[in-house]
Coordinates of C-alpha atoms in Angstrom, one line a residue:
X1 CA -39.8 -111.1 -71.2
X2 CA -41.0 -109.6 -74.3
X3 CA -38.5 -106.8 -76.4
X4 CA -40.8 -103.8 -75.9
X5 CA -40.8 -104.3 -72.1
X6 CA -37.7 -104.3 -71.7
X7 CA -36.9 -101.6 -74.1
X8 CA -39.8 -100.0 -71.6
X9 CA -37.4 -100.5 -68.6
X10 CA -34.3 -99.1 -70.2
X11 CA -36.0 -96.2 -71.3
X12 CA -37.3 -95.8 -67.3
X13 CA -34.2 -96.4 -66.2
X14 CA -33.0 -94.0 -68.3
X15 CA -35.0 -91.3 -67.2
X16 CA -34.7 -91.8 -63.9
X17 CA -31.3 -91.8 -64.3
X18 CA -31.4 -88.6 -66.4
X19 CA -33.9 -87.4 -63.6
X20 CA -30.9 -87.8 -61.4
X21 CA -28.4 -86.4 -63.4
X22 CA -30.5 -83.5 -63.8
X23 CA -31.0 -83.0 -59.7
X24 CA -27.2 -83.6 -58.9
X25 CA -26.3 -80.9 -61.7
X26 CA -28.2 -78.2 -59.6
X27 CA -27.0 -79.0 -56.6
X28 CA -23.6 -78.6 -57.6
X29 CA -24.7 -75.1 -59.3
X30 CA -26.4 -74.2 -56.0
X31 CA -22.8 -75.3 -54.0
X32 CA -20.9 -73.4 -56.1
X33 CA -23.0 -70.1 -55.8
X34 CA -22.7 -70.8 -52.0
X35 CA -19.2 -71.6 -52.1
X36 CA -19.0 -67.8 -53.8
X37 CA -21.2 -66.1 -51.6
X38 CA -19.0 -67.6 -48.5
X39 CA -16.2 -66.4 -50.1
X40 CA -17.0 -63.2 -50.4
X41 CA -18.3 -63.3 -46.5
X42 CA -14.9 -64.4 -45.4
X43 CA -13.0 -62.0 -47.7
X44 CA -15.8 -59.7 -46.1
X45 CA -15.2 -60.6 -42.8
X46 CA -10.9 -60.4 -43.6
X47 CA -11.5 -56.8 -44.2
X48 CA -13.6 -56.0 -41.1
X49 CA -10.9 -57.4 -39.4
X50 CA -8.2 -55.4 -41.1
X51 CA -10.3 -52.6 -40.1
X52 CA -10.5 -53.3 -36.2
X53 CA -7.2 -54.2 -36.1
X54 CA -6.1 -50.9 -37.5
X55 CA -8.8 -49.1 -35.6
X56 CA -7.9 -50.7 -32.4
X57 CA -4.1 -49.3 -33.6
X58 CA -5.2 -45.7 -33.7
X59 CA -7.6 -45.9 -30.8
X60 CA -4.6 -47.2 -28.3
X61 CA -2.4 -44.3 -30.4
X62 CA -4.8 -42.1 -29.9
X63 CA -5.2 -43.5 -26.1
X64 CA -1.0 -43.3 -25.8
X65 CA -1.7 -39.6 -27.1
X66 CA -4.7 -38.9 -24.5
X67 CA -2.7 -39.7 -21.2
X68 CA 0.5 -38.1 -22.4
X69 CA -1.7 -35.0 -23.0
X70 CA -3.7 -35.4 -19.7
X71 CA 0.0 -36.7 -17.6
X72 CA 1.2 -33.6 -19.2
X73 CA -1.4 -31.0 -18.0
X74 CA -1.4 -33.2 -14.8
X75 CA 1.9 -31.8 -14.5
X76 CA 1.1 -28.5 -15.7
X77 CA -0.7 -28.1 -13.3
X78 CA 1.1 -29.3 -10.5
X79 CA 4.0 -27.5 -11.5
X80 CA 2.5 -24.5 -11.9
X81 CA 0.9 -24.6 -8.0
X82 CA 4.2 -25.7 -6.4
X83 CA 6.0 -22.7 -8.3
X84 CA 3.4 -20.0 -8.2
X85 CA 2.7 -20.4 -3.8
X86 CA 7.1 -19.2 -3.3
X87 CA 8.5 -15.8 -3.6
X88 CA 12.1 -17.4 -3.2
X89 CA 13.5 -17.7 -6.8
X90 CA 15.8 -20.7 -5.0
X91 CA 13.2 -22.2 -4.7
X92 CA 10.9 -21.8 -7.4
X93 CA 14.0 -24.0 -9.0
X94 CA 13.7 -26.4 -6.6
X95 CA 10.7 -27.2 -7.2
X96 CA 11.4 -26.9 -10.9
X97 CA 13.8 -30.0 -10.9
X98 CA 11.4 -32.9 -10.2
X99 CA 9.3 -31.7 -13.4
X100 CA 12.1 -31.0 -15.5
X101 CA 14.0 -34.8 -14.4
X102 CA 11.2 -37.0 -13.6
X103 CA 7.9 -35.7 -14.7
X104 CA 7.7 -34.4 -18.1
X105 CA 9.0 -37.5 -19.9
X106 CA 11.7 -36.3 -21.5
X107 CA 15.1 -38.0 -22.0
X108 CA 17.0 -34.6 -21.9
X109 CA 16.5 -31.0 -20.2
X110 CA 17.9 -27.9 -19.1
X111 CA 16.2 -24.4 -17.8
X112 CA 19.3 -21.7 -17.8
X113 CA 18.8 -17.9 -17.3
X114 CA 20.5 -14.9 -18.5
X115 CA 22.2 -12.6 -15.7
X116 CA 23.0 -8.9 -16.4
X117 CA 26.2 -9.8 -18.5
X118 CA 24.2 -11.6 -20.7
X119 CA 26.1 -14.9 -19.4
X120 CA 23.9 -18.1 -19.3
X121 CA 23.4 -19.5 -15.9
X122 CA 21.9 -23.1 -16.4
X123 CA 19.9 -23.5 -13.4
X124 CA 18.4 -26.8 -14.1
X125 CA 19.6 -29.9 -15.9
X126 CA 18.5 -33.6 -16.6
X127 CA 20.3 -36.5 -18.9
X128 CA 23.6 -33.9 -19.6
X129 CA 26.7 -34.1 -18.7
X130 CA 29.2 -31.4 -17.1
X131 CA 31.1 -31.5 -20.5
X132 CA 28.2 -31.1 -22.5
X133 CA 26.3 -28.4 -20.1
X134 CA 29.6 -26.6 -20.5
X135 CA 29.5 -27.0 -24.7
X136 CA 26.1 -25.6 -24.5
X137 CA 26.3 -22.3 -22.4
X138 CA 29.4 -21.4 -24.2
X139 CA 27.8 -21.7 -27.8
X140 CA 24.5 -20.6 -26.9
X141 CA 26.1 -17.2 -25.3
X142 CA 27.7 -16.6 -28.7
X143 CA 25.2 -17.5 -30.8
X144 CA 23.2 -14.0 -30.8
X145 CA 20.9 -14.4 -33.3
X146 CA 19.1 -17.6 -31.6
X147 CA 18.7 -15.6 -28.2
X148 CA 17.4 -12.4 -30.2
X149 CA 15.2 -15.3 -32.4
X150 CA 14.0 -16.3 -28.5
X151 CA 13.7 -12.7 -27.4
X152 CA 10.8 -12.2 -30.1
X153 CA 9.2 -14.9 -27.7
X154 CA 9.2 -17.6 -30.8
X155 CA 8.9 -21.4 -29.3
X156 CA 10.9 -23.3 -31.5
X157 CA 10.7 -27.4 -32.2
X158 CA 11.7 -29.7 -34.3
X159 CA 8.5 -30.4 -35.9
X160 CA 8.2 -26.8 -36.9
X161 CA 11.2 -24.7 -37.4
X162 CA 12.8 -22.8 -39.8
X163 CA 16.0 -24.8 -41.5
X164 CA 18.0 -22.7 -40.2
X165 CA 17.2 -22.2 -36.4
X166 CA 16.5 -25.7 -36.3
X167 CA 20.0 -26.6 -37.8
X168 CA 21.6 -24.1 -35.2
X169 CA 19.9 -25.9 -32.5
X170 CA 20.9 -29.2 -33.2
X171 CA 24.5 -28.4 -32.9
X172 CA 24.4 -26.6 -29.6
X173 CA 22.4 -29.0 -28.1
X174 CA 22.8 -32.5 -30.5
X175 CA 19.8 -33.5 -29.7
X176 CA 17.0 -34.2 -32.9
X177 CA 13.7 -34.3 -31.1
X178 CA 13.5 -31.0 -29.3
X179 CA 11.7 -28.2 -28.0
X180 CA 12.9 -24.9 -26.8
X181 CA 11.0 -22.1 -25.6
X182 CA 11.6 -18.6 -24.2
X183 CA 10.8 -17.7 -20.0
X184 CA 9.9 -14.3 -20.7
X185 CA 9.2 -11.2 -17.7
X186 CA 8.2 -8.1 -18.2
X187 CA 11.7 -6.7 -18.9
X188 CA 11.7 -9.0 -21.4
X189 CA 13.5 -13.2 -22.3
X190 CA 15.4 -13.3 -19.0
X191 CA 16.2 -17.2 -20.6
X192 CA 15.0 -20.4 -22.0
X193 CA 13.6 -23.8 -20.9
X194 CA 14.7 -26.8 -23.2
X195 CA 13.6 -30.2 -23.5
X196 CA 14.4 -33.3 -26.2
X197 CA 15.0 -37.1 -26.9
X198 CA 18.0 -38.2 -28.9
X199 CA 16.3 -41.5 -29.6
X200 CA 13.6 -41.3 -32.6
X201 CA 10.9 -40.7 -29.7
X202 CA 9.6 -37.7 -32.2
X203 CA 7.9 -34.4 -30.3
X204 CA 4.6 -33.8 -31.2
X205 CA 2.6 -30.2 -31.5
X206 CA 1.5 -31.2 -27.9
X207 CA 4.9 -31.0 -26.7
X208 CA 5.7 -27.5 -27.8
X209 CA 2.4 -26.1 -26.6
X210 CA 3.2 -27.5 -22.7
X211 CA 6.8 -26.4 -22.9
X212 CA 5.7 -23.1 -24.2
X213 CA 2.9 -22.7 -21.2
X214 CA 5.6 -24.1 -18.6
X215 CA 8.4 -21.5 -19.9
X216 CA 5.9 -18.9 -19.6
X217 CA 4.7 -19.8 -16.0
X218 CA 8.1 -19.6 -15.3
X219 CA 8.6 -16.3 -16.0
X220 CA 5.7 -15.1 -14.0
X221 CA 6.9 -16.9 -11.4
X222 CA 10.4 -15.7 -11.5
X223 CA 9.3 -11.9 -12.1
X224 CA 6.9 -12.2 -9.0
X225 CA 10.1 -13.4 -6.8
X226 CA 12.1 -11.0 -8.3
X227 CA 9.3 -7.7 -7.7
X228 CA 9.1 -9.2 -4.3
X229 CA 13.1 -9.3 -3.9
X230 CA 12.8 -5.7 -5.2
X231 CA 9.8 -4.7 -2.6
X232 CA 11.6 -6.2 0.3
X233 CA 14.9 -5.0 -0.4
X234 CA 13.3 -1.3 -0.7
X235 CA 11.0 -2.0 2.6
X236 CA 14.3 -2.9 4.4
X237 CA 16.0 0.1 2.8
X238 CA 13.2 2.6 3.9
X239 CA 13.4 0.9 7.3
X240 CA 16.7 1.7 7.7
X241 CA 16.4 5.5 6.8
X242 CA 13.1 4.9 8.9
X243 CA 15.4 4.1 12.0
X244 CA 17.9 6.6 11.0
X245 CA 16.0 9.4 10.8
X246 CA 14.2 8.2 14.1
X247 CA 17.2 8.6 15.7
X248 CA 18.1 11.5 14.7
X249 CA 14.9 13.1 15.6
X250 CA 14.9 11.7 18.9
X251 CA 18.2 12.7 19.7
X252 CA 17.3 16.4 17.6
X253 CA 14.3 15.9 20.1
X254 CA 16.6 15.5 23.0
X255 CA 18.5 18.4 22.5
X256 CA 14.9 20.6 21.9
X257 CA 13.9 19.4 25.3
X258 CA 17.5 20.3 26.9
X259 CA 17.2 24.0 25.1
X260 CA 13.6 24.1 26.0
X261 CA 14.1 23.2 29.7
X262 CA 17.5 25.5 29.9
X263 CA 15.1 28.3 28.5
X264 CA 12.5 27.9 31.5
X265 CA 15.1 27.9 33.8
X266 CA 16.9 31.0 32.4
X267 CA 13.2 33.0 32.1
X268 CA 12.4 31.6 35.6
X269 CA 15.7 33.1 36.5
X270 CA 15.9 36.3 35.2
X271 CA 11.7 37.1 35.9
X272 CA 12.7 36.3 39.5
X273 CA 15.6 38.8 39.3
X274 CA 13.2 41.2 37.1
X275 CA 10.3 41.3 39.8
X276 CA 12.1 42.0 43.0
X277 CA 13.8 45.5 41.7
X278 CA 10.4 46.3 39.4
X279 CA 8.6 45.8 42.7
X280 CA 11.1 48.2 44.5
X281 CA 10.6 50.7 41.4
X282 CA 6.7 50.5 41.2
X283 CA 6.6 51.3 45.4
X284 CA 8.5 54.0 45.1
X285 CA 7.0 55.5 42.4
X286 CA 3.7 55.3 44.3
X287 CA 5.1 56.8 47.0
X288 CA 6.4 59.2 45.4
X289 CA 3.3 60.1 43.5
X290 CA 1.2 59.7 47.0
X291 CA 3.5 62.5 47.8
X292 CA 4.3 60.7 51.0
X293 CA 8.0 62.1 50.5
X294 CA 7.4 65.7 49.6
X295 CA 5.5 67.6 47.4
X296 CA 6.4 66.2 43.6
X297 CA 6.1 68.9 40.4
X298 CA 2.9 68.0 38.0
X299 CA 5.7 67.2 35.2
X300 CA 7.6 65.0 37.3
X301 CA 4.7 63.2 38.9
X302 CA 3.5 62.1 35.1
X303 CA 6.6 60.6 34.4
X304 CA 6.5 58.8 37.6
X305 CA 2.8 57.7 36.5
X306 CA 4.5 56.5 33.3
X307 CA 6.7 54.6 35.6
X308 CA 4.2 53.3 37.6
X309 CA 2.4 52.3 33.8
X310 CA 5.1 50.3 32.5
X311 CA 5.9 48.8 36.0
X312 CA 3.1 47.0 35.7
X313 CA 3.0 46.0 32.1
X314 CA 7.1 44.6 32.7
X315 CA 5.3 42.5 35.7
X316 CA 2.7 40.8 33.8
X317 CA 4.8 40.1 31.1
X318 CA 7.0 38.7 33.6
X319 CA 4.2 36.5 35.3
X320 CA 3.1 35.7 31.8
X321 CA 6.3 34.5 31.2
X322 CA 6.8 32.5 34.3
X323 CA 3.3 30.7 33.7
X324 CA 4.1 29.7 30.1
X325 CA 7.9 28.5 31.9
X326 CA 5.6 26.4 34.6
X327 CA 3.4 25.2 32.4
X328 CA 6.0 23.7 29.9
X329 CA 8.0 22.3 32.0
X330 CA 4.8 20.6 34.4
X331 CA 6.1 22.5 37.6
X332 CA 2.5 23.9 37.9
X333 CA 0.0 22.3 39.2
X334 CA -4.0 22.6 38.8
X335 CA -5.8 24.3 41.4
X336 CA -9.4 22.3 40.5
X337 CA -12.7 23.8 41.8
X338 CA -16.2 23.7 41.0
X339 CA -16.5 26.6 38.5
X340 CA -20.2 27.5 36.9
X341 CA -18.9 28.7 33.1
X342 CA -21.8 31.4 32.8
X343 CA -20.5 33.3 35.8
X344 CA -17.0 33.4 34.9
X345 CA -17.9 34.5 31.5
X346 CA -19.9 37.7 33.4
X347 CA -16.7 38.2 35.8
X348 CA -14.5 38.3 32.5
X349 CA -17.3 40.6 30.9
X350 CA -17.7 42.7 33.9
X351 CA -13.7 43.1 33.9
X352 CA -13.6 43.7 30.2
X353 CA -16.7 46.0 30.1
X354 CA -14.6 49.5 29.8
X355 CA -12.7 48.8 27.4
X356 CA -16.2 47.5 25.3
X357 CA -17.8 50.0 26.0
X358 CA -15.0 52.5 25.3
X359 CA -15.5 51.2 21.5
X360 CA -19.1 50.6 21.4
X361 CA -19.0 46.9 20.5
X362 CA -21.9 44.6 20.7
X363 CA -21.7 41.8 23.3
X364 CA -23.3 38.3 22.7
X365 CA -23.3 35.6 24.8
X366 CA -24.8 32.6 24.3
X367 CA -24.1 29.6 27.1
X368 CA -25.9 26.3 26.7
X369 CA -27.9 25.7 30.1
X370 CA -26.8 22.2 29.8
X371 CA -23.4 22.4 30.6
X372 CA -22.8 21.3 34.3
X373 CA -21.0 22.6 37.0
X374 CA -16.8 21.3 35.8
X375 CA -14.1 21.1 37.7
X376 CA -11.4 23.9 36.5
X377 CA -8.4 26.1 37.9
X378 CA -11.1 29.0 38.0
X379 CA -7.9 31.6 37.9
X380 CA -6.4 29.9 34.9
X381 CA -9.4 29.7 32.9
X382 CA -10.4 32.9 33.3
X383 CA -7.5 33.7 31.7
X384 CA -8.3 32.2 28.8
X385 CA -11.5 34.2 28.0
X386 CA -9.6 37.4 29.3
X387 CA -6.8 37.0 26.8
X388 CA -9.2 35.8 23.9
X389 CA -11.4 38.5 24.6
X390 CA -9.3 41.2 25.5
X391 CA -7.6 40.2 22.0
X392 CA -11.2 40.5 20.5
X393 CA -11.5 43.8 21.5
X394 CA -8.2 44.8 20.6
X395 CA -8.9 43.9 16.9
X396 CA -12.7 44.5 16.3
X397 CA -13.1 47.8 15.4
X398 CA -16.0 50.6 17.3
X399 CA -19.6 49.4 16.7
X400 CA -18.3 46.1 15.6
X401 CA -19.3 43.0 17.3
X402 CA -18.2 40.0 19.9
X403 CA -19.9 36.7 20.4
X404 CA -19.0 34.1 23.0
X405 CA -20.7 31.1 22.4
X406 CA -20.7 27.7 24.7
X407 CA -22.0 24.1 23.8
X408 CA -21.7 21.0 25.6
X409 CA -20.8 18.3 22.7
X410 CA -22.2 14.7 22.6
X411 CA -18.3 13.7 23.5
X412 CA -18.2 14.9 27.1
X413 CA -16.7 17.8 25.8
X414 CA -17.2 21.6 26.6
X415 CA -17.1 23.9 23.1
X416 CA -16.3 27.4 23.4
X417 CA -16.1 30.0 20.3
X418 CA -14.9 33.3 20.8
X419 CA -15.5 35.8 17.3
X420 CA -15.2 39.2 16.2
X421 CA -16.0 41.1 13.6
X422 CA -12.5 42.2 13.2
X423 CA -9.6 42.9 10.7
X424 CA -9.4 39.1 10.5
X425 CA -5.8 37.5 10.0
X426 CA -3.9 36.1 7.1
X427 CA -3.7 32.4 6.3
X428 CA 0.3 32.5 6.2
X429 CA -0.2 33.9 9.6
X430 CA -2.5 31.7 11.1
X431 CA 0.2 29.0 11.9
X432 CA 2.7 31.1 13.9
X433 CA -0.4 32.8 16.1
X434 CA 0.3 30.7 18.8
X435 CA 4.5 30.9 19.0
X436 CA 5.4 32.8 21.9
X437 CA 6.2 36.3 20.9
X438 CA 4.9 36.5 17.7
X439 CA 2.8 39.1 16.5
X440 CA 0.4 39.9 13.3
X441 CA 1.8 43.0 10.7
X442 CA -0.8 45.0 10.6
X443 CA -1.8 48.9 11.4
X444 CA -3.5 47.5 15.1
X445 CA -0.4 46.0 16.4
X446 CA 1.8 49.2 15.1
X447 CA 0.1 51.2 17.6
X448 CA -1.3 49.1 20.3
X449 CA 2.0 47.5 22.7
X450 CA 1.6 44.3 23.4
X451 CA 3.6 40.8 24.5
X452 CA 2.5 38.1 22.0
X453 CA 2.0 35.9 25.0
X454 CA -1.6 36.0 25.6
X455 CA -2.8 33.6 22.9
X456 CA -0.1 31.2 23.7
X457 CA -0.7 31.1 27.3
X458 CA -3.9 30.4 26.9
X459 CA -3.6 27.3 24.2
X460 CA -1.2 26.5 26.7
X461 CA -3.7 26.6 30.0
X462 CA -6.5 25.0 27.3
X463 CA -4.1 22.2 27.1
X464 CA -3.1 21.7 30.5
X465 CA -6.8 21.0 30.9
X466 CA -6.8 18.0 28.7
X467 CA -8.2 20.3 25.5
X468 CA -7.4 21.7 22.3
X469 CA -7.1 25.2 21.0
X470 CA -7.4 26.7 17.0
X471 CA -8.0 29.3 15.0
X472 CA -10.5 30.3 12.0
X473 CA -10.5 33.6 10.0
X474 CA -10.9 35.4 7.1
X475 CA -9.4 38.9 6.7
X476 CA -11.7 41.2 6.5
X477 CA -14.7 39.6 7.8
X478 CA -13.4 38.7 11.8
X479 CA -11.7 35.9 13.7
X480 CA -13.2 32.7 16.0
X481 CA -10.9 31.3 18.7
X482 CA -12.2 27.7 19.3
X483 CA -11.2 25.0 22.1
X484 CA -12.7 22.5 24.0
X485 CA -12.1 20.9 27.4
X486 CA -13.9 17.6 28.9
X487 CA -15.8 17.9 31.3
X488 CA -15.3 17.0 34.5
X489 CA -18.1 16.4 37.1
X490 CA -15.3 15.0 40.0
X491 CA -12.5 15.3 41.1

């Protein structure tokens, strides 16, 4: 084989050879640019995972945090129902101690309250001894200037509390983690709820918050027992002086009844012994003046008029008397008749018409036509309209005026007004018209006699009808007697 041919084939070989070398040296350049970029992906990918790692930390953190928070209001909210639906500060306790022990979470707890002494009564307590319960009430009551820190109603924890409190704290209680918060009413820090963990379990902002809403649920709680304690107590007091007083007013009552029924029977007594000589007086005085016994001098026979005169005035006070007497004590009993109220009103007017006349006064009468025929003691209530009317003419001066009005009411009742134009009577007066005896000061009644026993005989008679009797006036201007009685159709 010739030189040149072969020199040809080296140099091929060479090339290709070359050619390879050239290929290979770029793969390697690409594998290495990979073998960076891969790199960098997994160092990539290494801090991605970091990141979820730590992320998925702080989300099951965050998660821990979340159901504490939500177990916590959960509780809150419980709590807060159980203690807020009793008035019974035992029991607002009771109901207390599950929370306090079970519920909130915490390894150590105590609720105490202050009495009046200022002594500290721990009503609650969870993961303490006797010993140190006893350590604890006995600092706390001497250390004065935590409980007038927690009287400014200051929660304090340990997260966030001044050095000093904080340093006061952890000697009464030993406890590092901590939370104590103020139960405050409206009379002000009536004690203190207190909750910690004495491992390094730290208390979070969280924490103090919920204790600070529970102490203050507390208080309202307590101070809503307490009002009620304070209502009840009063409300068994008054009932008390309620049942005292009762008795004494029934057994005053009693003794009014006795007085009132020994006074009927005394006036019954004495009008009976009263009639039957005033009787004998009166017929002889007639017959005497009849001159059935002998001729009687003009002089004498006026003072045996005058007799005869007050004879009869002693007798109806006397049967007035005895009819107030019956009608007190029940012993009388209503003679009911079919009575027409127009025509008694014109037998009382006819009666009365004299003494009207006499004084010139204006009569009015106005009867509704609606009124039916009623069942009455026809001598009884004439009465009434003879003493309301005879007392309207007493006080209603000449030319003056009287109105008797009659209306039937939309109650089955019958309304009767009697009114003058009269001298009209006091309002300190008005009150005692109807007591027996009692009479008005005024110029009339210093020269006209009379009983002050009409008016209450007839709110008496008015009454034993099954009505009601009263007054209106205005001095100077006149006076309206009204009553009403029901009407009765049957007997």
């Amino acid at each position: 084989m010739p030189t040149s041919i072969i020199i040809l084939i080296l140099i091929a070989a060479i090339a290709a050879l070359a050619f390879l070398l050239f290929k290979k040296t770029n793969e390697v350049k690409k594998f290495k640019g990979l073998l960076t970029k891969m790199k960098k992906a997994f160092n990539y990918l290494d801090d991605q995972a970091k990141m979820i790692v730590k992320t998925d930390v702080e989300i099951n953190r965050a998660q821990e945090f979340l159901d504490k928070r939500l177990s916590a209001l959960d509780t809150l909210q419980k709590t807060s129902r159980l203690i807020s639906t009793t008035l019974d500060e035992n029991e607002i306790f009771h109901r207390l101690k599950q929370a306090l022990t079970t519920d909130l979470g915490f390894e150590k707890g105590l609720i105490f309250i202050l009495d009046d002494k200022k002594n500290c009564n721990v009503r609650i307590a969870s993961g303490l001894s006797e010993e140190e319960i006893f350590y604890i009430t006995g600092r706390l009551e001497k250390e004065t200037d935590l409980l007038n820190a927690l009287k400014d109603g200051n929660t304090f924890s340990s997260p966030r509390s001044p050095f000093s409190i904080k340093e006061k704290i952890l000697q009464i209680f030993q406890i590092e983690h901590f939370v104590l918060s103020p139960v405050l009413a409206q009379s002000g820090m009536i004690g203190a709820v207190f909750v910690g963990n004495k491992s390094n379990i730290a208390l979070s902002d969280g924490d103090e918050e919920f204790i600070s809403i529970l102490a203050n649920q507390i208080g309202q709680a307590l101070e809503n027992a307490r009002l009620f304690d304070q209502v009840y107590s009063s409300s068994q007091l008054l009932e008390l002086k309620v049942q005292e007083r009762t008795r004494q007013l029934e057994s005053a009552l009693t003794e009014v009844k006795q007085i009132s029924k020994t006074k009927s029977e005394f006036i019954s007594a004495v009008s009976h012994e009263l009639r039957t000589p005033l009787t004998s007086i009166k017929g002889y005085a007639s017959i005497l003046i009849a001159g059935k016994l002998g001729n009687v001098p003009d002089a004498v026979k006026q003072r045996l008029e005058k007799i005869n005169i007050h004879s009869d005035n002693l007798v109806k006070l006397i049967n007035d008397l005895l009819d107030i007497s019956r009608i007190e004590s029940g012993k009388v009993e209503m003679t009911m008749e079919k009575c027409r109220l127009s025509e008694m009103i014109d037998n009382v007017h006819d009666l009365l018409t004299p003494q009207i006349k006499e004084k010139s006064i204006n009569w009015r009468m106005d009867v509704d036509p609606k009124i039916p025929d009623m069942f009455l003691d026809k001598q009884q209530a004439e009465r009434i309209f003879i003493n309301l009317i005879g007392n309207a003419i007493k006080f209603t001066p000449e030319n003056g005026t009287i109105s008797v009005k009659v209306i039937l009411q939309d109650n089955n009742m019958v309304k009767a007004e009697v009114t003058d134009t009269g001298i009209g009577i006091p309002k300190d007066a008005i009150t005692k018209l109807f007591d027996e005896f009692y009479r008005v000061e005024n110029e009339i009644n210093e020269n006209v006699k009379g009983t002050g026993l009409g008016l209450p005989l007839a709110k008496k008679i008015v009454e034993a009808h099954g009505g009601s009797m009263w007054v209106t006036s205005k001095v100077g201007e006149g006076t309206s007697f009204h009553f009403t009685i029901p009407v009765k159709t049957e007997q």
